[in-house]
Amino acid sequence: MVRARGVYKNYGRLQVLQGLDLDVARGQVTAIIGPNASGKTTFNKILLGLVRADRGEVVVDGHRLDGSSSYRAHIGYMQQAARFPENLCAYDVFRMLADIRGAAAGRDEQLVEEFALGPVLRTPIRVLSGGMRQRVNAALAFLFRPNLLLLDEPTAGLDPISSGTLKDKIRQERAAGRTFILTSHVLSELEELSDRIAFLLDGRVQFSGTQNELKSLTGEATLERAIAHLMRQAPKAAAPTKTTTTP
Amino acid sequence: MTTILKIVRYVILDVLRNRWVIAYAIFFLAVTDVLLRLGGSGPRALLSLLNVVVLLIPLVTIVFVTIYWHGAREFNELLLSQPVARATLFHGLFAGLIIPLSLAFVVGVTIPVLVQRAADAETLRLLALMLVAGCALTAVFGALAVLIAGLVDDRLKGLGIALGVWLLMTVAYDGLILWVAMTFQDYPLEGAMLALSFANPVDLARVLLVLRFDVSALMGYTGAVMQRILGSPLGIAAALGGLAAWSIIPGLFALRAFRRRDF
């Protein structure tokens, strides 16, 4: 579904991605894990065309990224912290994106109910709580039944019920064959949801494989401990550690 | 409907619900009404209004658009994660901001003129010219605001620069013109004055109306020079062309920055 080769990105003197290679398998949930400033969000934004890579090749669903926008019709994106025009209501935002995508875009009308947005659908977004805005954000990501979903810290700011709803939704859509890329610092959540792990450090993928492969590589029983193990090895990892990739 | 128009529609919907835009329209409505009541004839009231227009429209537009553009950054991310080209979003946002601000000004000024039946033929001609000048200033300072917001990531710094540009073009520039006129009074200055007025959109808008009001002597040296050199119709066309260039050129630089930026 996603293929990245030799991707570099610098922000001024800050080197964020330094030759990132990653394959994301279709129909699976891939978790991108890494310390702060390891390049997780930058990689997601490169996939969306929000950030341009300095070098390297990225292919999304057979489309080589070249600055065009049409391929994004098949992508859903949930930002870490969404902000919407304050005087619009959630209903306006849903309609706006539906208008932009055109009538042909099949909509998941159940989402309003699933994320319990009915009572606030026509309330100006400026008066909604942060958690409620995040629910709107989550519903928008799934709204057009995209093939690929990029969810950046998706449960941050959600209450336990909404967080559970979102996780159920991810499982349900994964079962329907959709591909997910998840970034989160809540490792228990990623352990629960993800099929594959990509561990980023210093702008490179230090490990890519299934959870079991990671656990057996590190000899640890949980994802959290396995990631901690990789991070402890970080200084040694100047030379890349074992990388198993499955296209 | 094209994607640009769809974006314009929703941005207008958002901006028209903004209480500051409503207050802006009410302010013009009140000021025009008071000036018409106190100022006697329509043209005299509009001449008084001119000074408010050339100061307030640049200020409100540059501040409002800079703040809005910075505030829309995260939502722009969401829109750009849709199948929307950057240029499309840029044009949609820009038009969506400029149209309601212009509309607030047009409605605010026109309603009192019509209600008070101050609309004789001469007043209507002047009113039309003032509306064009006001809308052109909105487009110019909107384009400058978008350029500032696109180049300066820090919101406060962006707002500071926007206010600086407004001060420079509305207040400091007159001082510069006076200084040039005083310092070089022994030299022929017509050409230099003409060039200087094209270098400032506020001056251009002022000149545009001054030529029509035929009170150039009251409105500054550049107006008098322009009227003498270009004469009214050519002067108006040149001033309008200058204002168009002042909105298009910064707008194109802003679009270039928008296309290249990392969100």
mmCIF file with all atom_site columns, N, CA and C in Angstrom, chain B residues 178-244:
data_model
loop_
_atom_site.group_PDB
_atom_site.id
_atom_site.type_symbol
_atom_site.label_atom_id
_atom_site.label_alt_id
_atom_site.label_comp_id
_atom_site.label_asym_id
_atom_site.label_entity_id
_atom_site.label_seq_id
_atom_site.pdbx_PDB_ins_code
_atom_site.Cartn_x
_atom_site.Cartn_y
_atom_site.Cartn_z
_atom_site.occupancy
_atom_site.B_iso_or_equiv
_atom_site.pdbx_formal_charge
_atom_site.auth_seq_id
_atom_site.auth_comp_id
_atom_site.auth_asym_id
_atom_site.auth_atom_id
_atom_site.pdbx_PDB_model_num
ATOM 1   N N  . LEU B 1 178 ? 6.113   64.294 2.513   1.00 0.00 ? 178 LEU B N  1
ATOM 2   C CA . LEU B 1 178 ? 6.320   65.689 2.935   1.00 0.00 ? 178 LEU B CA 1
ATOM 3   C C  . LEU B 1 178 ? 7.808   66.020 3.020   1.00 0.00 ? 178 LEU B C  1
ATOM 4   N N  . TRP B 1 179 ? 8.552   65.067 3.581   1.00 0.00 ? 179 TRP B N  1
ATOM 5   C CA . TRP B 1 179 ? 10.001  65.273 3.736   1.00 0.00 ? 179 TRP B CA 1
ATOM 6   C C  . TRP B 1 179 ? 10.666  65.425 2.359   1.00 0.00 ? 179 TRP B C  1
ATOM 7   N N  . VAL B 1 180 ? 10.272  64.555 1.427   1.00 0.00 ? 180 VAL B N  1
ATOM 8   C CA . VAL B 1 180 ? 10.835  64.624 0.071   1.00 0.00 ? 180 VAL B CA 1
ATOM 9   C C  . VAL B 1 180 ? 10.479  65.976 -0.555  1.00 0.00 ? 180 VAL B C  1
ATOM 10  N N  . ALA B 1 181 ? 9.207   66.382 -0.395  1.00 0.00 ? 181 ALA B N  1
ATOM 11  C CA . ALA B 1 181 ? 8.742   67.631 -1.007  1.00 0.00 ? 181 ALA B CA 1
ATOM 12  C C  . ALA B 1 181 ? 9.496   68.837 -0.431  1.00 0.00 ? 181 ALA B C  1
ATOM 13  N N  . MET B 1 182 ? 9.724   68.794 0.907   1.00 0.00 ? 182 MET B N  1
ATOM 14  C CA . MET B 1 182 ? 10.412  69.917 1.545   1.00 0.00 ? 182 MET B CA 1
ATOM 15  C C  . MET B 1 182 ? 11.891  69.937 1.167   1.00 0.00 ? 182 MET B C  1
ATOM 16  N N  . THR B 1 183 ? 12.505  68.775 1.231   1.00 0.00 ? 183 THR B N  1
ATOM 17  C CA . THR B 1 183 ? 13.950  68.701 1.014   1.00 0.00 ? 183 THR B CA 1
ATOM 18  C C  . THR B 1 183 ? 14.328  69.078 -0.419  1.00 0.00 ? 183 THR B C  1
ATOM 19  N N  . PHE B 1 184 ? 13.507  68.605 -1.357  1.00 0.00 ? 184 PHE B N  1
ATOM 20  C CA . PHE B 1 184 ? 13.861  68.814 -2.768  1.00 0.00 ? 184 PHE B CA 1
ATOM 21  C C  . PHE B 1 184 ? 12.949  69.848 -3.428  1.00 0.00 ? 184 PHE B C  1
ATOM 22  N N  . GLN B 1 185 ? 12.528  70.831 -2.650  1.00 0.00 ? 185 GLN B N  1
ATOM 23  C CA . GLN B 1 185 ? 11.547  71.786 -3.190  1.00 0.00 ? 185 GLN B CA 1
ATOM 24  C C  . GLN B 1 185 ? 12.081  72.604 -4.357  1.00 0.00 ? 185 GLN B C  1
ATOM 25  N N  . ASP B 1 186 ? 13.415  72.691 -4.466  1.00 0.00 ? 186 ASP B N  1
ATOM 26  C CA . ASP B 1 186 ? 13.981  73.480 -5.562  1.00 0.00 ? 186 ASP B CA 1
ATOM 27  C C  . ASP B 1 186 ? 14.088  72.691 -6.854  1.00 0.00 ? 186 ASP B C  1
ATOM 28  N N  . TYR B 1 187 ? 13.720  71.421 -6.799  1.00 0.00 ? 187 TYR B N  1
ATOM 29  C CA . TYR B 1 187 ? 13.837  70.573 -7.996  1.00 0.00 ? 187 TYR B CA 1
ATOM 30  C C  . TYR B 1 187 ? 12.452  70.250 -8.544  1.00 0.00 ? 187 TYR B C  1
ATOM 31  N N  . PRO B 1 188 ? 12.370  69.884 -9.844  1.00 0.00 ? 188 PRO B N  1
ATOM 32  C CA . PRO B 1 188 ? 11.065  69.438 -10.358 1.00 0.00 ? 188 PRO B CA 1
ATOM 33  C C  . PRO B 1 188 ? 10.738  68.057 -9.789  1.00 0.00 ? 188 PRO B C  1
ATOM 34  N N  . LEU B 1 189 ? 9.624   67.963 -9.084  1.00 0.00 ? 189 LEU B N  1
ATOM 35  C CA . LEU B 1 189 ? 9.342   66.727 -8.324  1.00 0.00 ? 189 LEU B CA 1
ATOM 36  C C  . LEU B 1 189 ? 8.156   65.914 -8.860  1.00 0.00 ? 189 LEU B C  1
ATOM 37  N N  . GLU B 1 190 ? 7.523   66.412 -9.941  1.00 0.00 ? 190 GLU B N  1
ATOM 38  C CA . GLU B 1 190 ? 6.290   65.763 -10.387 1.00 0.00 ? 190 GLU B CA 1
ATOM 39  C C  . GLU B 1 190 ? 6.478   64.257 -10.614 1.00 0.00 ? 190 GLU B C  1
ATOM 40  N N  . GLY B 1 191 ? 7.525   63.912 -11.373 1.00 0.00 ? 191 GLY B N  1
ATOM 41  C CA . GLY B 1 191 ? 7.767   62.491 -11.702 1.00 0.00 ? 191 GLY B CA 1
ATOM 42  C C  . GLY B 1 191 ? 7.988   61.671 -10.450 1.00 0.00 ? 191 GLY B C  1
ATOM 43  N N  . ALA B 1 192 ? 8.810   62.222 -9.549  1.00 0.00 ? 192 ALA B N  1
ATOM 44  C CA . ALA B 1 192 ? 9.120   61.489 -8.313  1.00 0.00 ? 192 ALA B CA 1
ATOM 45  C C  . ALA B 1 192 ? 7.859   61.308 -7.475  1.00 0.00 ? 192 ALA B C  1
ATOM 46  N N  . MET B 1 193 ? 7.039   62.349 -7.419  1.00 0.00 ? 193 MET B N  1
ATOM 47  C CA . MET B 1 193 ? 5.809   62.267 -6.619  1.00 0.00 ? 193 MET B CA 1
ATOM 48  C C  . MET B 1 193 ? 4.850   61.223 -7.193  1.00 0.00 ? 193 MET B C  1
ATOM 49  N N  . LEU B 1 194 ? 4.796   61.210 -8.506  1.00 0.00 ? 194 LEU B N  1
ATOM 50  C CA . LEU B 1 194 ? 3.925   60.235 -9.170  1.00 0.00 ? 194 LEU B CA 1
ATOM 51  C C  . LEU B 1 194 ? 4.386   58.807 -8.847  1.00 0.00 ? 194 LEU B C  1
ATOM 52  N N  . ALA B 1 195 ? 5.697   58.619 -8.941  1.00 0.00 ? 195 ALA B N  1
ATOM 53  C CA . ALA B 1 195 ? 6.260   57.283 -8.642  1.00 0.00 ? 195 ALA B CA 1
ATOM 54  C C  . ALA B 1 195 ? 5.988   56.928 -7.193  1.00 0.00 ? 195 ALA B C  1
ATOM 55  N N  . LEU B 1 196 ? 6.141   57.913 -6.295  1.00 0.00 ? 196 LEU B N  1
ATOM 56  C CA . LEU B 1 196 ? 5.926   57.643 -4.869  1.00 0.00 ? 196 LEU B CA 1
ATOM 57  C C  . LEU B 1 196 ? 4.481   57.271 -4.575  1.00 0.00 ? 196 LEU B C  1
ATOM 58  N N  . SER B 1 197 ? 3.542   57.899 -5.303  1.00 0.00 ? 197 SER B N  1
ATOM 59  C CA . SER B 1 197 ? 2.147   57.552 -5.010  1.00 0.00 ? 197 SER B CA 1
ATOM 60  C C  . SER B 1 197 ? 1.815   56.149 -5.519  1.00 0.00 ? 197 SER B C  1
ATOM 61  N N  . PHE B 1 198 ? 2.501   55.705 -6.580  1.00 0.00 ? 198 PHE B N  1
ATOM 62  C CA . PHE B 1 198 ? 2.271   54.331 -7.049  1.00 0.00 ? 198 PHE B CA 1
ATOM 63  C C  . PHE B 1 198 ? 2.927   53.314 -6.115  1.00 0.00 ? 198 PHE B C  1
ATOM 64  N N  . ALA B 1 199 ? 3.869   53.815 -5.304  1.00 0.00 ? 199 ALA B N  1
ATOM 65  C CA . ALA B 1 199 ? 4.555   52.893 -4.389  1.00 0.00 ? 199 ALA B CA 1
ATOM 66  C C  . ALA B 1 199 ? 3.745   52.658 -3.123  1.00 0.00 ? 199 ALA B C  1
ATOM 67  N N  . ASN B 1 200 ? 2.580   53.275 -3.000  1.00 0.00 ? 200 ASN B N  1
ATOM 68  C CA . ASN B 1 200 ? 1.760   53.076 -1.798  1.00 0.00 ? 200 ASN B CA 1
ATOM 69  C C  . ASN B 1 200 ? 0.283   52.942 -2.182  1.00 0.00 ? 200 ASN B C  1
ATOM 70  N N  . PRO B 1 201 ? -0.310  51.757 -1.949  1.00 0.00 ? 201 PRO B N  1
ATOM 71  C CA . PRO B 1 201 ? -1.696  51.550 -2.367  1.00 0.00 ? 201 PRO B CA 1
ATOM 72  C C  . PRO B 1 201 ? -2.696  52.486 -1.683  1.00 0.00 ? 201 PRO B C  1
ATOM 73  N N  . VAL B 1 202 ? -2.387  52.884 -0.448  1.00 0.00 ? 202 VAL B N  1
ATOM 74  C CA . VAL B 1 202 ? -3.307  53.798 0.258   1.00 0.00 ? 202 VAL B CA 1
ATOM 75  C C  . VAL B 1 202 ? -3.333  55.134 -0.463  1.00 0.00 ? 202 VAL B C  1
ATOM 76  N N  . ASP B 1 203 ? -2.163  55.587 -0.872  1.00 0.00 ? 203 ASP B N  1
ATOM 77  C CA . ASP B 1 203 ? -2.074  56.839 -1.614  1.00 0.00 ? 203 ASP B CA 1
ATOM 78  C C  . ASP B 1 203 ? -2.813  56.722 -2.945  1.00 0.00 ? 203 ASP B C  1
ATOM 79  N N  . LEU B 1 204 ? -2.682  55.563 -3.574  1.00 0.00 ? 204 LEU B N  1
ATOM 80  C CA . LEU B 1 204 ? -3.350  55.339 -4.865  1.00 0.00 ? 204 LEU B CA 1
ATOM 81  C C  . LEU B 1 204 ? -4.867  55.428 -4.704  1.00 0.00 ? 204 LEU B C  1
ATOM 82  N N  . ALA B 1 205 ? -5.384  54.792 -3.641  1.00 0.00 ? 205 ALA B N  1
ATOM 83  C CA . ALA B 1 205 ? -6.830  54.822 -3.418  1.00 0.00 ? 205 ALA B CA 1
ATOM 84  C C  . ALA B 1 205 ? -7.293  56.244 -3.141  1.00 0.00 ? 205 ALA B C  1
ATOM 85  N N  . ARG B 1 206 ? -6.477  56.966 -2.392  1.00 0.00 ? 206 ARG B N  1
ATOM 86  C CA . ARG B 1 206 ? -6.803  58.350 -2.068  1.00 0.00 ? 206 ARG B CA 1
ATOM 87  C C  . ARG B 1 206 ? -6.836  59.189 -3.351  1.00 0.00 ? 206 ARG B C  1
ATOM 88  N N  . VAL B 1 207 ? -5.818  58.990 -4.179  1.00 0.00 ? 207 VAL B N  1
ATOM 89  C CA . VAL B 1 207 ? -5.716  59.739 -5.435  1.00 0.00 ? 207 VAL B CA 1
ATOM 90  C C  . VAL B 1 207 ? -6.902  59.434 -6.336  1.00 0.00 ? 207 VAL B C  1
ATOM 91  N N  . LEU B 1 208 ? -7.274  58.161 -6.364  1.00 0.00 ? 208 LEU B N  1
ATOM 92  C CA . LEU B 1 208 ? -8.400  57.717 -7.191  1.00 0.00 ? 208 LEU B CA 1
ATOM 93  C C  . LEU B 1 208 ? -9.653  58.549 -6.886  1.00 0.00 ? 208 LEU B C  1
ATOM 94  N N  . LEU B 1 209 ? -9.880  58.779 -5.588  1.00 0.00 ? 209 LEU B N  1
ATOM 95  C CA . LEU B 1 209 ? -11.076 59.524 -5.189  1.00 0.00 ? 209 LEU B CA 1
ATOM 96  C C  . LEU B 1 209 ? -10.866 61.031 -5.291  1.00 0.00 ? 209 LEU B C  1
ATOM 97  N N  . VAL B 1 210 ? -9.657  61.446 -4.982  1.00 0.00 ? 210 VAL B N  1
ATOM 98  C CA . VAL B 1 210 ? -9.343  62.876 -5.034  1.00 0.00 ? 210 VAL B CA 1
ATOM 99  C C  . VAL B 1 210 ? -9.569  63.414 -6.442  1.00 0.00 ? 210 VAL B C  1
ATOM 100 N N  . LEU B 1 211 ? -9.147  62.639 -7.437  1.00 0.00 ? 211 LEU B N  1
ATOM 101 C CA . LEU B 1 211 ? -9.300  63.087 -8.819  1.00 0.00 ? 211 LEU B CA 1
ATOM 102 C C  . LEU B 1 211 ? -10.768 63.334 -9.137  1.00 0.00 ? 211 LEU B C  1
ATOM 103 N N  . ARG B 1 212 ? -11.607 62.496 -8.573  1.00 0.00 ? 212 ARG B N  1
ATOM 104 C CA . ARG B 1 212 ? -13.033 62.604 -8.853  1.00 0.00 ? 212 ARG B CA 1
ATOM 105 C C  . ARG B 1 212 ? -13.678 63.731 -8.029  1.00 0.00 ? 212 ARG B C  1
ATOM 106 N N  . PHE B 1 213 ? -13.209 63.886 -6.788  1.00 0.00 ? 213 PHE B N  1
ATOM 107 C CA . PHE B 1 213 ? -13.796 64.911 -5.923  1.00 0.00 ? 213 PHE B CA 1
ATOM 108 C C  . PHE B 1 213 ? -13.349 66.317 -6.330  1.00 0.00 ? 213 PHE B C  1
ATOM 109 N N  . ASP B 1 214 ? -12.248 66.344 -7.081  1.00 0.00 ? 214 ASP B N  1
ATOM 110 C CA . ASP B 1 214 ? -11.708 67.627 -7.508  1.00 0.00 ? 214 ASP B CA 1
ATOM 111 C C  . ASP B 1 214 ? -11.326 68.513 -6.321  1.00 0.00 ? 214 ASP B C  1
ATOM 112 N N  . VAL B 1 215 ? -10.801 67.884 -5.297  1.00 0.00 ? 215 VAL B N  1
ATOM 113 C CA . VAL B 1 215 ? -10.336 68.647 -4.132  1.00 0.00 ? 215 VAL B CA 1
ATOM 114 C C  . VAL B 1 215 ? -8.906  68.216 -3.820  1.00 0.00 ? 215 VAL B C  1
ATOM 115 N N  . SER B 1 216 ? -8.148  68.046 -4.875  1.00 0.00 ? 216 SER B N  1
ATOM 116 C CA . SER B 1 216 ? -6.827  67.472 -4.702  1.00 0.00 ? 216 SER B CA 1
ATOM 117 C C  . SER B 1 216 ? -5.953  68.283 -3.744  1.00 0.00 ? 216 SER B C  1
ATOM 118 N N  . ALA B 1 217 ? -6.141  69.601 -3.737  1.00 0.00 ? 217 ALA B N  1
ATOM 119 C CA . ALA B 1 217 ? -5.298  70.443 -2.891  1.00 0.00 ? 217 ALA B CA 1
ATOM 120 C C  . ALA B 1 217 ? -5.485  70.108 -1.414  1.00 0.00 ? 217 ALA B C  1
ATOM 121 N N  . LEU B 1 218 ? -6.708  69.663 -1.068  1.00 0.00 ? 218 LEU B N  1
ATOM 122 C CA . LEU B 1 218 ? -6.985  69.324 0.327   1.00 0.00 ? 218 LEU B CA 1
ATOM 123 C C  . LEU B 1 218 ? -6.421  67.959 0.698   1.00 0.00 ? 218 LEU B C  1
ATOM 124 N N  . MET B 1 219 ? -6.178  67.142 -0.298  1.00 0.00 ? 219 MET B N  1
ATOM 125 C CA . MET B 1 219 ? -5.901  65.739 -0.012  1.00 0.00 ? 219 MET B CA 1
ATOM 126 C C  . MET B 1 219 ? -4.441  65.356 -0.206  1.00 0.00 ? 219 MET B C  1
ATOM 127 N N  . GLY B 1 220 ? -3.602  66.324 -0.320  1.00 0.00 ? 220 GLY B N  1
ATOM 128 C CA . GLY B 1 220 ? -2.186  65.987 -0.373  1.00 0.00 ? 220 GLY B CA 1
ATOM 129 C C  . GLY B 1 220 ? -1.552  66.322 -1.710  1.00 0.00 ? 220 GLY B C  1
ATOM 130 N N  . TYR B 1 221 ? -0.248  66.364 -1.669  1.00 0.00 ? 221 TYR B N  1
ATOM 131 C CA . TYR B 1 221 ? 0.535   66.824 -2.795  1.00 0.00 ? 221 TYR B CA 1
ATOM 132 C C  . TYR B 1 221 ? 0.430   65.867 -3.981  1.00 0.00 ? 221 TYR B C  1
ATOM 133 N N  . THR B 1 222 ? 0.434   64.565 -3.685  1.00 0.00 ? 222 THR B N  1
ATOM 134 C CA . THR B 1 222 ? 0.437   63.580 -4.782  1.00 0.00 ? 222 THR B CA 1
ATOM 135 C C  . THR B 1 222 ? -0.829  63.664 -5.615  1.00 0.00 ? 222 THR B C  1
ATOM 136 N N  . GLY B 1 223 ? -1.958  63.931 -4.946  1.00 0.00 ? 223 GLY B N  1
ATOM 137 C CA . GLY B 1 223 ? -3.226  64.047 -5.670  1.00 0.00 ? 223 GLY B CA 1
ATOM 138 C C  . GLY B 1 223 ? -3.179  65.207 -6.646  1.00 0.00 ? 223 GLY B C  1
ATOM 139 N N  . ALA B 1 224 ? -2.634  66.335 -6.183  1.00 0.00 ? 224 ALA B N  1
ATOM 140 C CA . ALA B 1 224 ? -2.540  67.517 -7.043  1.00 0.00 ? 224 ALA B CA 1
ATOM 141 C C  . ALA B 1 224 ? -1.642  67.233 -8.240  1.00 0.00 ? 224 ALA B C  1
ATOM 142 N N  . VAL B 1 225 ? -0.529  66.588 -7.963  1.00 0.00 ? 225 VAL B N  1
ATOM 143 C CA . VAL B 1 225 ? 0.426   66.274 -9.042  1.00 0.00 ? 225 VAL B CA 1
ATOM 144 C C  . VAL B 1 225 ? -0.212  65.342 -10.061 1.00 0.00 ? 225 VAL B C  1
ATOM 145 N N  . MET B 1 226 ? -0.875  64.337 -9.545  1.00 0.00 ? 226 MET B N  1
ATOM 146 C CA . MET B 1 226 ? -1.457  63.344 -10.450 1.00 0.00 ? 226 MET B CA 1
ATOM 147 C C  . MET B 1 226 ? -2.547  63.970 -11.332 1.00 0.00 ? 226 MET B C  1
ATOM 148 N N  . GLN B 1 227 ? -3.347  64.832 -10.706 1.00 0.00 ? 227 GLN B N  1
ATOM 149 C CA . GLN B 1 227 ? -4.422  65.449 -11.481 1.00 0.00 ? 227 GLN B CA 1
ATOM 150 C C  . GLN B 1 227 ? -3.843  66.332 -12.586 1.00 0.00 ? 227 GLN B C  1
ATOM 151 N N  . ARG B 1 228 ? -2.785  67.038 -12.248 1.00 0.00 ? 228 ARG B N  1
ATOM 152 C CA . ARG B 1 228 ? -2.175  67.941 -13.219 1.00 0.00 ? 228 ARG B CA 1
ATOM 153 C C  . ARG B 1 228 ? -1.539  67.140 -14.355 1.00 0.00 ? 228 ARG B C  1
ATOM 154 N N  . ILE B 1 229 ? -0.860  66.067 -14.004 1.00 0.00 ? 229 ILE B N  1
ATOM 155 C CA . ILE B 1 229 ? -0.115  65.325 -15.025 1.00 0.00 ? 229 ILE B CA 1
ATOM 156 C C  . ILE B 1 229 ? -1.024  64.416 -15.858 1.00 0.00 ? 229 ILE B C  1
ATOM 157 N N  . LEU B 1 230 ? -1.837  63.684 -15.172 1.00 0.00 ? 230 LEU B N  1
ATOM 158 C CA . LEU B 1 230 ? -2.588  62.645 -15.896 1.00 0.00 ? 230 LEU B CA 1
ATOM 159 C C  . LEU B 1 230 ? -4.002  63.077 -16.301 1.00 0.00 ? 230 LEU B C  1
ATOM 160 N N  . GLY B 1 231 ? -4.561  64.014 -15.577 1.00 0.00 ? 231 GLY B N  1
ATOM 161 C CA . GLY B 1 231 ? -5.957  64.362 -15.872 1.00 0.00 ? 231 GLY B CA 1
ATOM 162 C C  . GLY B 1 231 ? -6.839  63.255 -15.332 1.00 0.00 ? 231 GLY B C  1
ATOM 163 N N  . SER B 1 232 ? -8.107  63.514 -15.169 1.00 0.00 ? 232 SER B N  1
ATOM 164 C CA . SER B 1 232 ? -8.971  62.603 -14.417 1.00 0.00 ? 232 SER B CA 1
ATOM 165 C C  . SER B 1 232 ? -9.134  61.186 -14.974 1.00 0.00 ? 232 SER B C  1
ATOM 166 N N  . PRO B 1 233 ? -9.617  60.999 -16.197 1.00 0.00 ? 233 PRO B N  1
ATOM 167 C CA . PRO B 1 233 ? -9.903  59.624 -16.633 1.00 0.00 ? 233 PRO B CA 1
ATOM 168 C C  . PRO B 1 233 ? -8.654  58.740 -16.670 1.00 0.00 ? 233 PRO B C  1
ATOM 169 N N  . LEU B 1 234 ? -7.569  59.307 -17.201 1.00 0.00 ? 234 LEU B N  1
ATOM 170 C CA . LEU B 1 234 ? -6.339  58.519 -17.270 1.00 0.00 ? 234 LEU B CA 1
ATOM 171 C C  . LEU B 1 234 ? -5.785  58.262 -15.871 1.00 0.00 ? 234 LEU B C  1
ATOM 172 N N  . GLY B 1 235 ? -5.916  59.263 -15.013 1.00 0.00 ? 235 GLY B N  1
ATOM 173 C CA . GLY B 1 235 ? -5.459  59.118 -13.637 1.00 0.00 ? 235 GLY B CA 1
ATOM 174 C C  . GLY B 1 235 ? -6.196  58.000 -12.919 1.00 0.00 ? 235 GLY B C  1
ATOM 175 N N  . ILE B 1 236 ? -7.516  57.965 -13.120 1.00 0.00 ? 236 ILE B N  1
ATOM 176 C CA . ILE B 1 236 ? -8.327  56.918 -12.475 1.00 0.00 ? 236 ILE B CA 1
ATOM 177 C C  . ILE B 1 236 ? -7.919  55.544 -12.986 1.00 0.00 ? 236 ILE B C  1
ATOM 178 N N  . ALA B 1 237 ? -7.738  55.438 -14.310 1.00 0.00 ? 237 ALA B N  1
ATOM 179 C CA . ALA B 1 237 ? -7.344  54.140 -14.885 1.00 0.00 ? 237 ALA B CA 1
ATOM 180 C C  . ALA B 1 237 ? -5.981  53.719 -14.351 1.00 0.00 ? 237 ALA B C  1
ATOM 181 N N  . ALA B 1 238 ? -5.053  54.688 -14.274 1.00 0.00 ? 238 ALA B N  1
ATOM 182 C CA . ALA B 1 238 ? -3.707  54.361 -13.793 1.00 0.00 ? 238 ALA B CA 1
ATOM 183 C C  . ALA B 1 238 ? -3.755  53.943 -12.328 1.00 0.00 ? 238 ALA B C  1
ATOM 184 N N  . ALA B 1 239 ? -4.549  54.675 -11.532 1.00 0.00 ? 239 ALA B N  1
ATOM 185 C CA . ALA B 1 239 ? -4.649  54.341 -10.106 1.00 0.00 ? 239 ALA B CA 1
ATOM 186 C C  . ALA B 1 239 ? -5.264  52.950 -9.919  1.00 0.00 ? 239 ALA B C  1
ATOM 187 N N  . LEU B 1 240 ? -6.303  52.645 -10.722 1.00 0.00 ? 240 LEU B N  1
ATOM 188 C CA . LEU B 1 240 ? -6.932  51.316 -10.621 1.00 0.00 ? 240 LEU B CA 1
ATOM 189 C C  . LEU B 1 240 ? -5.946  50.222 -11.027 1.00 0.00 ? 240 LEU B C  1
ATOM 190 N N  . GLY B 1 241 ? -5.181  50.493 -12.084 1.00 0.00 ? 241 GLY B N  1
ATOM 191 C CA . GLY B 1 241 ? -4.164  49.530 -12.519 1.00 0.00 ? 241 GLY B CA 1
ATOM 192 C C  . GLY B 1 241 ? -3.124  49.324 -11.432 1.00 0.00 ? 241 GLY B C  1
ATOM 193 N N  . GLY B 1 242 ? -2.728  50.427 -10.799 1.00 0.00 ? 242 GLY B N  1
ATOM 194 C CA . GLY B 1 242 ? -1.754  50.332 -9.714  1.00 0.00 ? 242 GLY B CA 1
ATOM 195 C C  . GLY B 1 242 ? -2.288  49.511 -8.556  1.00 0.00 ? 242 GLY B C  1
ATOM 196 N N  . LEU B 1 243 ? -3.552  49.734 -8.206  1.00 0.00 ? 243 LEU B N  1
ATOM 197 C CA . LEU B 1 243 ? -4.161  48.958 -7.099  1.00 0.00 ? 243 LEU B CA 1
ATOM 198 C C  . LEU B 1 243 ? -4.261  47.479 -7.459  1.00 0.00 ? 243 LEU B C  1
ATOM 199 N N  . ALA B 1 244 ? -4.594  47.207 -8.725  1.00 0.00 ? 244 ALA B N  1
ATOM 200 C CA . ALA B 1 244 ? -4.671  45.802 -9.164  1.00 0.00 ? 244 ALA B CA 1
ATOM 201 C C  . ALA B 1 244 ? -3.298  45.145 -9.026  1.00 0.00 ? 244 ALA B C  1
#
